[in-house]
Short mmCIF file of C-alpha atoms in Angstrom, two decimals:
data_model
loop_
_atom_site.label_atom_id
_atom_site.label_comp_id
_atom_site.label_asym_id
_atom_site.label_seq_id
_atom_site.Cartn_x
_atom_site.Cartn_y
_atom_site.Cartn_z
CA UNK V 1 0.00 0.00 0.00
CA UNK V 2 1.12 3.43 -0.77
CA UNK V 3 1.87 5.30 2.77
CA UNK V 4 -0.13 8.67 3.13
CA UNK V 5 1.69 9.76 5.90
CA UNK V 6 5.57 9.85 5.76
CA UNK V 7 7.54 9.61 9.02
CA UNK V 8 10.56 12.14 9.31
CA UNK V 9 14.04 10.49 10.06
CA UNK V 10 13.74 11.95 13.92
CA UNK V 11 10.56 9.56 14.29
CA UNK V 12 12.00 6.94 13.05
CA UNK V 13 15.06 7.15 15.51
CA UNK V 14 13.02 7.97 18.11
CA UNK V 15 10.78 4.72 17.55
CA UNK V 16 14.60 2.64 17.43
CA UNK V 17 15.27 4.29 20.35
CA UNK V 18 11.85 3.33 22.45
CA UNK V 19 13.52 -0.29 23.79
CA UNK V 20 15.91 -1.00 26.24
CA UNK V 21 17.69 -4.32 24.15
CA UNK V 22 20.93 -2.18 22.92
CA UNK V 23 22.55 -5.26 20.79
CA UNK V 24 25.43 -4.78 18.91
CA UNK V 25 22.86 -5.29 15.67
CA UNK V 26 20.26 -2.50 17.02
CA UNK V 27 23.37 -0.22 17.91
CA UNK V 28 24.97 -0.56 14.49
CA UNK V 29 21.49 0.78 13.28
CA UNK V 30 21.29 3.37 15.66
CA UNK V 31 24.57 4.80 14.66
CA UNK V 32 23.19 4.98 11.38
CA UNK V 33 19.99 6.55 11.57
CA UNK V 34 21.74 9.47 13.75
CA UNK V 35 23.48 10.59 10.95
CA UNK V 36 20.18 11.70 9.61
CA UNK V 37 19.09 13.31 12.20
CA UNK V 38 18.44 17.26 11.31
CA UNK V 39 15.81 18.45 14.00
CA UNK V 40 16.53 17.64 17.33
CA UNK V 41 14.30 20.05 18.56
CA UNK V 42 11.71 18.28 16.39
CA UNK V 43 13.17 15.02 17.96
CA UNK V 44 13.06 16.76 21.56
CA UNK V 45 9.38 17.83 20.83
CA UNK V 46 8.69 14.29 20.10
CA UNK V 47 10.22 12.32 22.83
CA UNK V 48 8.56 14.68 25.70
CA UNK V 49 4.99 14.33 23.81
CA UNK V 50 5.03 10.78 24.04
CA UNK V 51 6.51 10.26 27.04
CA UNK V 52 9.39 8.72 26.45
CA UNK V 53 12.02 11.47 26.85
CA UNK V 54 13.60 9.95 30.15
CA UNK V 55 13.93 6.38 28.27
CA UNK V 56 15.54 8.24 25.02
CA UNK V 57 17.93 10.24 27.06
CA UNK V 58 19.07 7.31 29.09
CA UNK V 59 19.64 5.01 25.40
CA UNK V 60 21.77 8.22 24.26
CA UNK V 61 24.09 8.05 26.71
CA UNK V 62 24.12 4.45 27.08
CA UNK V 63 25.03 4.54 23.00
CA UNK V 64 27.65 7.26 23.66
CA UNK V 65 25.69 9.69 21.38
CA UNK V 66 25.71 12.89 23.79
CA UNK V 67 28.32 15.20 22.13
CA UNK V 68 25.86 14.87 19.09
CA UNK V 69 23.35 16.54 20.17
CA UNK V 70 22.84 20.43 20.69
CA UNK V 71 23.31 20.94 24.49
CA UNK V 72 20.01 22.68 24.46
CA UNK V 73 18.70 19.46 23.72
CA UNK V 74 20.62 17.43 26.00
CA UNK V 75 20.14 19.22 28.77
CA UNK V 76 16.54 19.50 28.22
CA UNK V 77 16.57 15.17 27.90
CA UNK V 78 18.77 15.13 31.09
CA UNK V 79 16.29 17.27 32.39
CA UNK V 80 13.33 15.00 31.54
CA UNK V 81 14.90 11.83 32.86
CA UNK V 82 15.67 13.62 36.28
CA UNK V 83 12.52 14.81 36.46
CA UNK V 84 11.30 11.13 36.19
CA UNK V 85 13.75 9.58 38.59
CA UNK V 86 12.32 12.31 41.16
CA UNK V 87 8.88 11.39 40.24
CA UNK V 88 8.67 7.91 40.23
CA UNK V 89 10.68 7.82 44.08
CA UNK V 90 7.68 10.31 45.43
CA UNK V 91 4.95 7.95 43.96
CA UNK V 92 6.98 4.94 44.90
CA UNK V 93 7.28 5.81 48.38
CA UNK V 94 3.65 7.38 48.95
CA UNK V 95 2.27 4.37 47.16
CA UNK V 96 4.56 1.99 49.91
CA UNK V 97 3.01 4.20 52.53
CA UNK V 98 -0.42 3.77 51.24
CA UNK V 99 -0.20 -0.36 51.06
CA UNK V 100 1.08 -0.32 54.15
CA UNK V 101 -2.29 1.89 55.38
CA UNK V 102 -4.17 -1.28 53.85
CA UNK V 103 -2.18 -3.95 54.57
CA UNK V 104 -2.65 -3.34 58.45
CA UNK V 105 -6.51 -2.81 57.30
CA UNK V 106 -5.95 -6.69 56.70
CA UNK V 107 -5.63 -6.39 52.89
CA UNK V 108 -2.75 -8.01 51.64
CA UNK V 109 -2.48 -8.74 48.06
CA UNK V 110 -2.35 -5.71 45.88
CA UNK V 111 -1.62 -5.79 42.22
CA UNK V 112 0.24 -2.93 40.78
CA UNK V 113 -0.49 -2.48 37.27
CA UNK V 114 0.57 -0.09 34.30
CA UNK V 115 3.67 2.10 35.15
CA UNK V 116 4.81 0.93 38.51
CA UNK V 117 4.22 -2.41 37.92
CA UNK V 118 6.98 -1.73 34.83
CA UNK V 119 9.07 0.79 36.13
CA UNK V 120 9.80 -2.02 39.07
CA UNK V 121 10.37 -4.95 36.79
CA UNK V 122 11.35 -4.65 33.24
CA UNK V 123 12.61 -1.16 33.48
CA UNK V 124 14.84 -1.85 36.55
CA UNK V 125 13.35 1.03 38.89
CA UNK V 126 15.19 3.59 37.10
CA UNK V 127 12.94 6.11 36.12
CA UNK V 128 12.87 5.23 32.13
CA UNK V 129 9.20 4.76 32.86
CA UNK V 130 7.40 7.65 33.20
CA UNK V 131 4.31 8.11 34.65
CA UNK V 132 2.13 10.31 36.51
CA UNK V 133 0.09 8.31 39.02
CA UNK V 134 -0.64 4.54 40.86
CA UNK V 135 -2.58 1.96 39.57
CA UNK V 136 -3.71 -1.07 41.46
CA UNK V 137 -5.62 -3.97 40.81
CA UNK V 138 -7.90 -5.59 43.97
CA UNK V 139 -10.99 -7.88 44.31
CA UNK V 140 -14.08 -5.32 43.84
CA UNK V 141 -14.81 -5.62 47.78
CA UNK V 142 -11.08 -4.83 48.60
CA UNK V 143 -11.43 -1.58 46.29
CA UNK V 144 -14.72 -0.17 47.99
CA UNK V 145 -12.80 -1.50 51.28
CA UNK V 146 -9.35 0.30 50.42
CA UNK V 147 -11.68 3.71 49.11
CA UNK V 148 -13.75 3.94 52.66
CA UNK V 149 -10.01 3.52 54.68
CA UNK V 150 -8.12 5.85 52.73
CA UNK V 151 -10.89 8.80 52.39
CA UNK V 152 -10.92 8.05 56.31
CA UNK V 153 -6.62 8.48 56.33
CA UNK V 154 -7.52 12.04 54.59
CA UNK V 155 -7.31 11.38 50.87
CA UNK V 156 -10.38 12.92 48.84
CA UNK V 157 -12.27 11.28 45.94
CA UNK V 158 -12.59 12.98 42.76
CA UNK V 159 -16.17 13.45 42.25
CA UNK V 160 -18.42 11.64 40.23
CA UNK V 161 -20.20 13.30 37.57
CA UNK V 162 -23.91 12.56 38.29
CA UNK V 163 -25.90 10.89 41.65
CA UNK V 164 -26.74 8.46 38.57
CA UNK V 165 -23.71 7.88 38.67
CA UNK V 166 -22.92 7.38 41.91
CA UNK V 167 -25.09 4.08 42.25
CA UNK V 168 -23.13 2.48 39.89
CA UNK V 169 -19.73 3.96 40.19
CA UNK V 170 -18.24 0.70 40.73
CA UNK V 171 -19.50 -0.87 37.41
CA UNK V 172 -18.55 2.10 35.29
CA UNK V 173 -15.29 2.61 34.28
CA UNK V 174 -11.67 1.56 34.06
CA UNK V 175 -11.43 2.10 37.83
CA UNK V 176 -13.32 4.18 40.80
CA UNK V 177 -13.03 7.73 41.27
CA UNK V 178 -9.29 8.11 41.50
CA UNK V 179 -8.03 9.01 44.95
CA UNK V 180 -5.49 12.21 45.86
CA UNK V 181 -3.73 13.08 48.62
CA UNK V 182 -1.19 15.91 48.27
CA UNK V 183 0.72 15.23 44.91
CA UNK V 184 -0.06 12.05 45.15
CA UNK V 185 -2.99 9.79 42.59
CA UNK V 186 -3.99 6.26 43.41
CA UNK V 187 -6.63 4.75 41.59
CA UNK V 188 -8.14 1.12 42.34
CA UNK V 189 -9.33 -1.44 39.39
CA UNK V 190 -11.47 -4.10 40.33
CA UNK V 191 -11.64 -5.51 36.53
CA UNK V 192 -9.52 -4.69 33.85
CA UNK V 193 -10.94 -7.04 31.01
CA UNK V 194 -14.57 -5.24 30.46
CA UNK V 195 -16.79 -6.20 27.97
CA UNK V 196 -14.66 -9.73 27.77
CA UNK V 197 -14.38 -12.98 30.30
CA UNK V 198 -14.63 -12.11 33.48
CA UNK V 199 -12.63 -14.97 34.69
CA UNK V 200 -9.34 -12.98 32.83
CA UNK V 201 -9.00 -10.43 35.59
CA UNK V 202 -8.73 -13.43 38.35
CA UNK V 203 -6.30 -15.04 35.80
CA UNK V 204 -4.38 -11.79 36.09
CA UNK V 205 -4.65 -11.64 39.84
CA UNK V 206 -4.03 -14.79 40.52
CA UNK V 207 -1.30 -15.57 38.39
CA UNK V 208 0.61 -12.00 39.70
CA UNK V 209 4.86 -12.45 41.24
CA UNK V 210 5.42 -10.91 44.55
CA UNK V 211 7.47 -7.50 44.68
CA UNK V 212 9.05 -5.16 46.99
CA UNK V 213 8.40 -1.77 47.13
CA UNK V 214 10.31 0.50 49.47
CA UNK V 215 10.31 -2.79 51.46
CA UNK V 216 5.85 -2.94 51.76
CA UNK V 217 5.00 -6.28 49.82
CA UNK V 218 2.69 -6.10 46.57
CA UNK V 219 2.48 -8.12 43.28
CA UNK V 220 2.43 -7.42 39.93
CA UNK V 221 1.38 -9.20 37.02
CA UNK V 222 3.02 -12.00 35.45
CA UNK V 223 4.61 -11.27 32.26
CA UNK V 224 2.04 -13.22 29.81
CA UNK V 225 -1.33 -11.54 31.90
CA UNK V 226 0.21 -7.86 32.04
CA UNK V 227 1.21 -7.58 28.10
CA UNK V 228 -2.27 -8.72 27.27
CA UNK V 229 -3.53 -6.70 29.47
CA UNK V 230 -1.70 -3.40 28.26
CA UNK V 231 -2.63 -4.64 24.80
CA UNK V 232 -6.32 -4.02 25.76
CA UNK V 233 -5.42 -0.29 27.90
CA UNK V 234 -3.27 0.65 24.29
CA UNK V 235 -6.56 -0.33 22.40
CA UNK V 236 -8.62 2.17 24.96
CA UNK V 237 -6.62 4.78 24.27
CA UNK V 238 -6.38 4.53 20.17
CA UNK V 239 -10.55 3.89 20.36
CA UNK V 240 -10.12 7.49 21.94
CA UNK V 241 -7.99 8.67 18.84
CA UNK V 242 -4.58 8.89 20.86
CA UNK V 243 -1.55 7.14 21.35
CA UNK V 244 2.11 7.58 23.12
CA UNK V 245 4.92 5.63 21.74
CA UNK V 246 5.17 4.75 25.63
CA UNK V 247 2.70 2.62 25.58
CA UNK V 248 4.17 0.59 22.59
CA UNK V 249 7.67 0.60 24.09
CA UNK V 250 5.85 -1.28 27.08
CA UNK V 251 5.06 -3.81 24.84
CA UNK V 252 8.28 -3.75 23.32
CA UNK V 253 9.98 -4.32 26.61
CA UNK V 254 8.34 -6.88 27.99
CA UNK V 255 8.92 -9.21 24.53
CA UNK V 256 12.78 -8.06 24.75
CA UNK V 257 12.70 -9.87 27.88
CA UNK V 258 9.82 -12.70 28.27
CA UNK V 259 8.88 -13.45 24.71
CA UNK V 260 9.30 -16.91 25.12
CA UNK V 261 6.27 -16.72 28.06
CA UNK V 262 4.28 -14.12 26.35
CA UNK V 263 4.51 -15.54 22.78
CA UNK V 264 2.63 -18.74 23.45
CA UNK V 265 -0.71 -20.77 22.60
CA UNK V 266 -1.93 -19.18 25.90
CA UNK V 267 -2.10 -15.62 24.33
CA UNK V 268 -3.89 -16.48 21.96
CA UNK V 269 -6.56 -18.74 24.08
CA UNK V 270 -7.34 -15.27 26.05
CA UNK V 271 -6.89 -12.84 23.69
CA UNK V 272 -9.83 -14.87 21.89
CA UNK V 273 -11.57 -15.19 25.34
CA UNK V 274 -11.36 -11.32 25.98
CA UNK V 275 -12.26 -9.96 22.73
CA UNK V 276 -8.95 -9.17 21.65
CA UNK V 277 -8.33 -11.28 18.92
CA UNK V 278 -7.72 -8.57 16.08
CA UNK V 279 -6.77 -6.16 18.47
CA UNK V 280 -3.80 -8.36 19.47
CA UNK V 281 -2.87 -9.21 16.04
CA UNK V 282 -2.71 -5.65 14.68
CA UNK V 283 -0.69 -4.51 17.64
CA UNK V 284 1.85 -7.58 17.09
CA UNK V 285 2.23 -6.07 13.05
CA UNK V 286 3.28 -2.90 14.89
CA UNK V 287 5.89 -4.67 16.41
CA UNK V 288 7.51 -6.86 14.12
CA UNK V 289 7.50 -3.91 11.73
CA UNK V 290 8.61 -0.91 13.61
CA UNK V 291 10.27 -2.80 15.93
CA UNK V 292 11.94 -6.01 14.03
CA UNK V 293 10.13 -8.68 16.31
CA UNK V 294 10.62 -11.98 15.18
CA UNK V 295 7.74 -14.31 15.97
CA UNK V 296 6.99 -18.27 16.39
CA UNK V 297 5.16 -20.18 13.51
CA UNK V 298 2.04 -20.47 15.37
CA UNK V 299 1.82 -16.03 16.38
CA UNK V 300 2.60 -15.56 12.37
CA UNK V 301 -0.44 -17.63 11.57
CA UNK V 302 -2.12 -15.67 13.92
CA UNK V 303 -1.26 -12.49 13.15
CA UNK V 304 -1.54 -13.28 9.23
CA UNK V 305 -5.33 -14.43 9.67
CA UNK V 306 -6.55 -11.40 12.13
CA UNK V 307 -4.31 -8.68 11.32
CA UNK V 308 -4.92 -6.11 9.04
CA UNK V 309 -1.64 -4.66 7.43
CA UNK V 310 -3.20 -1.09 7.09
CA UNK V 311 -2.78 -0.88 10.78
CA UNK V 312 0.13 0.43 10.31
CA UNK V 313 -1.24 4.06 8.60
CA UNK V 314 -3.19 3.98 12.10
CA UNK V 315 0.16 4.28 14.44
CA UNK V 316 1.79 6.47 11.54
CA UNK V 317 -0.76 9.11 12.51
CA UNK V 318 -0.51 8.68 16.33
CA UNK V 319 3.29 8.84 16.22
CA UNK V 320 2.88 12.41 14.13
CA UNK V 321 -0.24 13.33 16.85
CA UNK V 322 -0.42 11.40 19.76
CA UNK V 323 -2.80 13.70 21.71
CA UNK V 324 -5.23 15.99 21.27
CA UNK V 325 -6.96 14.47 18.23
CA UNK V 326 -10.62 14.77 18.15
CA UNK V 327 -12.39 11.43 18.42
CA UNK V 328 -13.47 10.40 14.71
CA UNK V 329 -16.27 8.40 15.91
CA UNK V 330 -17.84 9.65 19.50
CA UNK V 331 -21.02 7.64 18.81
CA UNK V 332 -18.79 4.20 18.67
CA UNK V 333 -16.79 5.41 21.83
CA UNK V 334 -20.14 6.38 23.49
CA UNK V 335 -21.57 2.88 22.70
CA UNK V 336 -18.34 1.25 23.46
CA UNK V 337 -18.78 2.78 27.07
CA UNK V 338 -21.94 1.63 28.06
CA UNK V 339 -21.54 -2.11 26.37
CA UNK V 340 -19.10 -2.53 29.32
CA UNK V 341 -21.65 -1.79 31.95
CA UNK V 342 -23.31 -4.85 32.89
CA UNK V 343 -27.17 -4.90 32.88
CA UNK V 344 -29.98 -2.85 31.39
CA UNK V 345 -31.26 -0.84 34.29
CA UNK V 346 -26.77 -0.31 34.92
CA UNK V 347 -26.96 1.09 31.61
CA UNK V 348 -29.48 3.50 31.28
CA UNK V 349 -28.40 4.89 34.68
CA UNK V 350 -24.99 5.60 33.14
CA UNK V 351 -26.85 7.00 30.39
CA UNK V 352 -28.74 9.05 32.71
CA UNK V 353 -26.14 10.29 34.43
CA UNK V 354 -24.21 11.55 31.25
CA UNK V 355 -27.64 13.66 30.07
CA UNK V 356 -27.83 14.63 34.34
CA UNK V 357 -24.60 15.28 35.45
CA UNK V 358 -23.92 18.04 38.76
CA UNK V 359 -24.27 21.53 38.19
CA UNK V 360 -20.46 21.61 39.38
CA UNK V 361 -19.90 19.38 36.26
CA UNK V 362 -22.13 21.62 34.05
CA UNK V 363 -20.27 24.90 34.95
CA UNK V 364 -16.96 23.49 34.29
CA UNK V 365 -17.76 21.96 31.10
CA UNK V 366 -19.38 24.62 29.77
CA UNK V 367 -17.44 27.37 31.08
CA UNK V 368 -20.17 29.06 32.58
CA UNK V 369 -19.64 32.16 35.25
CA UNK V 370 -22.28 30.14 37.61
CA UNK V 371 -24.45 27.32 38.14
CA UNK V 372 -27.21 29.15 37.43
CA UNK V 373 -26.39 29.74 33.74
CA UNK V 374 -25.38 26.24 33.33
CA UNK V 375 -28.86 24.83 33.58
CA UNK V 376 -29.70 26.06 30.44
CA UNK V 377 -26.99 23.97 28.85
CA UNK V 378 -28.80 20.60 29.87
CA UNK V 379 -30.94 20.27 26.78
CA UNK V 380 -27.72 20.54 25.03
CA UNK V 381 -27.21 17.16 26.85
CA UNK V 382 -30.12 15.39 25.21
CA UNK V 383 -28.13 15.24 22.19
CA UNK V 384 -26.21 12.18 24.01
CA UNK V 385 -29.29 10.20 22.78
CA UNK V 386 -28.48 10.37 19.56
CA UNK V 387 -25.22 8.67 19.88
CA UNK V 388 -27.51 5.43 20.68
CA UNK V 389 -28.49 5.38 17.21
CA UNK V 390 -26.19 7.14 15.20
CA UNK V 391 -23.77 4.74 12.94
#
């Protein structure tokens, strides 16, 4: 197929650069595609839109690249990965602090997903993974548990949009209303496989390794559950027209390291089970092409029945706009939202709730000077409807 969007040298060094395997094959590469390189604010720009800045700065050094760049530019990259390191030891040790809170609450197995759950295994707990908040995975009785004790230890809730929504705040969504406390997010998951087989997000949990945070005990997932898993929060993310190279490198990560216990018959079995199937496939094109993953006999199959080559125009885009694209299809999303929520009368209270929301809600969304003014914006929410039918 003829490519209609054309990446610029800088992305395609940057997307070289988005791994942590530095073999004397991807090096010689590397060394290669520098010499191209023309824009390193451009390249900058890039790395610090999709979050991988700390990761590239860290692979520049590692390569011996420095005195190439523009100290502007380095120091800006140094700047990033400090920045990261600083970040990631304040979440780690709130997020100790806060286990520990539930742990003596008689809680004791909590599942760190996403970032942490990274940045402490495959990334070796060196900042190259940034991120912005804590993300945990408990049984759903744990997470109302864990929300009731820490609102009690002082952290607020953010609130929820509508009282709708409020009965059904723990079947909505990819996790409660996310908890804060100083600088400090933690937000609980009680099912990360909506819309697919429930019994997935017990796999997950059950199957998770023990860790050590600033010596409090958790788990994270084992290496098969989690990249399926991030396969599905990637796919979230793209239905929502955006995209971060970071979430790729995850991916890319992980197989440098455990392909041989991702990369099995298993994958497949729950990727099928979880409504993943083409999803799974596309993403694996992504990374044998951009990437140079080789895979089994059994994946290529796999990939050559479900995936669609095209895909690849798809993560062109998001590597030239990662955020900030306006969804092409809200109705889809919109549906997509409330085919998670189990149960009719579930479902047209989230429904409800999105036509209803607070007048807090209302004022900031519509930038109104008070509530009073944004009650005449509700029959602009009626229009919500029409997503329910539109194709």
């Amino acid at each position: 197929m003829t490519d209609k969007i054309k990446l610029k040298e800088e992305d395609n060094f940057l997307i070289s650069l988005c791994r942590l395997d530095l073999s004397d094959s991807v090096e010689s590469v590397l060394k290669e595609k520098i010499k191209g390189i023309k824009d390193w604010d451009y390249f900058c720009f890039m790395a610090n839109w999709h979050g991988v800045a700390a990761l590239v700065y860290h692979n520049i050094e590692r390569l011996g690249f420095l005195d190439i760049l523009p100290k502007e530019n380095r120091d800006f990259l140094h700047g990033r990965l400090l920045m990261s390191v600083s970040r990631n030891i304040y979440i780690g040790k709130y997020l100790a602090k806060t286990l520990a809170i539930l742990d003596k609450a008689g809680i004791k197995k909590t599942v760190l997903i996403k970032g942490m759950a990274l940045e402490l295994s495959v990334y070796g707990n060196r900042g190259l993974r940034q991120m912005s908040d804590a993300d945990v995975l408990m049984s759903k009785e744990d997470c109302i548990k864990s929300r009731n004790i820490l609102i009690s230890e002082g952290y607020r809730s953010l609130q929820v949009k509508s009282i709708f929504h409020k009965l059904i705040f723990t079947e909505m969504g990819k996790h409660l209303p996310s908890l804060i406390k100083e600088d400090f997010s933690f937000e609980l998951h009680h099912e990360l496989f909506m819309g697919g087989d429930d019994l997935s997000t017990g796999w997950l949990y059950d199957t998770a390794r023990s860790v050590e945070i600033f010596n409090q005990q958790a788990y994270i997932p084992s290496p098969l559950a989690g990249f399926l898993y991030l396969i599905r929060h990637l796919s979230l993310h793209e239905i929502k027209n955006e995209s971060q190279l970071r979430l790729y490198c995850d991916l890319a990560v992980l197989l440098e390291n455990y392909s041989e216990e991702i990369l099995t018959d298993e994958l497949i079995l729950r990727a099928n089970k979880t409504g993943l199937t083409e999803i799974l496939a596309n993403r694996l094109i992504i990374l044998r092409d951009f990437w140079g993953f080789e895979y089994p006999e059994h994946i290529k199959r796999y990939v050559s029945l479900y995936g669609k080559e095209e895909f690849t125009e798809k993560f062109r885009f998001f590597i030239k706009s990662p955020k900030g694209n306006e969804v092409t299809n809200k109705a889809m999303l919109y549906r997509h939202h409330i085919g998670e929520i189990k149960g009719p009368t579930k479902k047209i209270l989230f429904v409800l709730g999105d036509i209803f929301p607070t007048l807090t809600f209302m004022k900031k969304r519509y930038n109104c000077g008070n509530k009073f003014i944004a009650i005449f914006y509700y029959p602009h929410r009626l229009g919500k409807l029409l997503y329910l039918i539109k194709r």
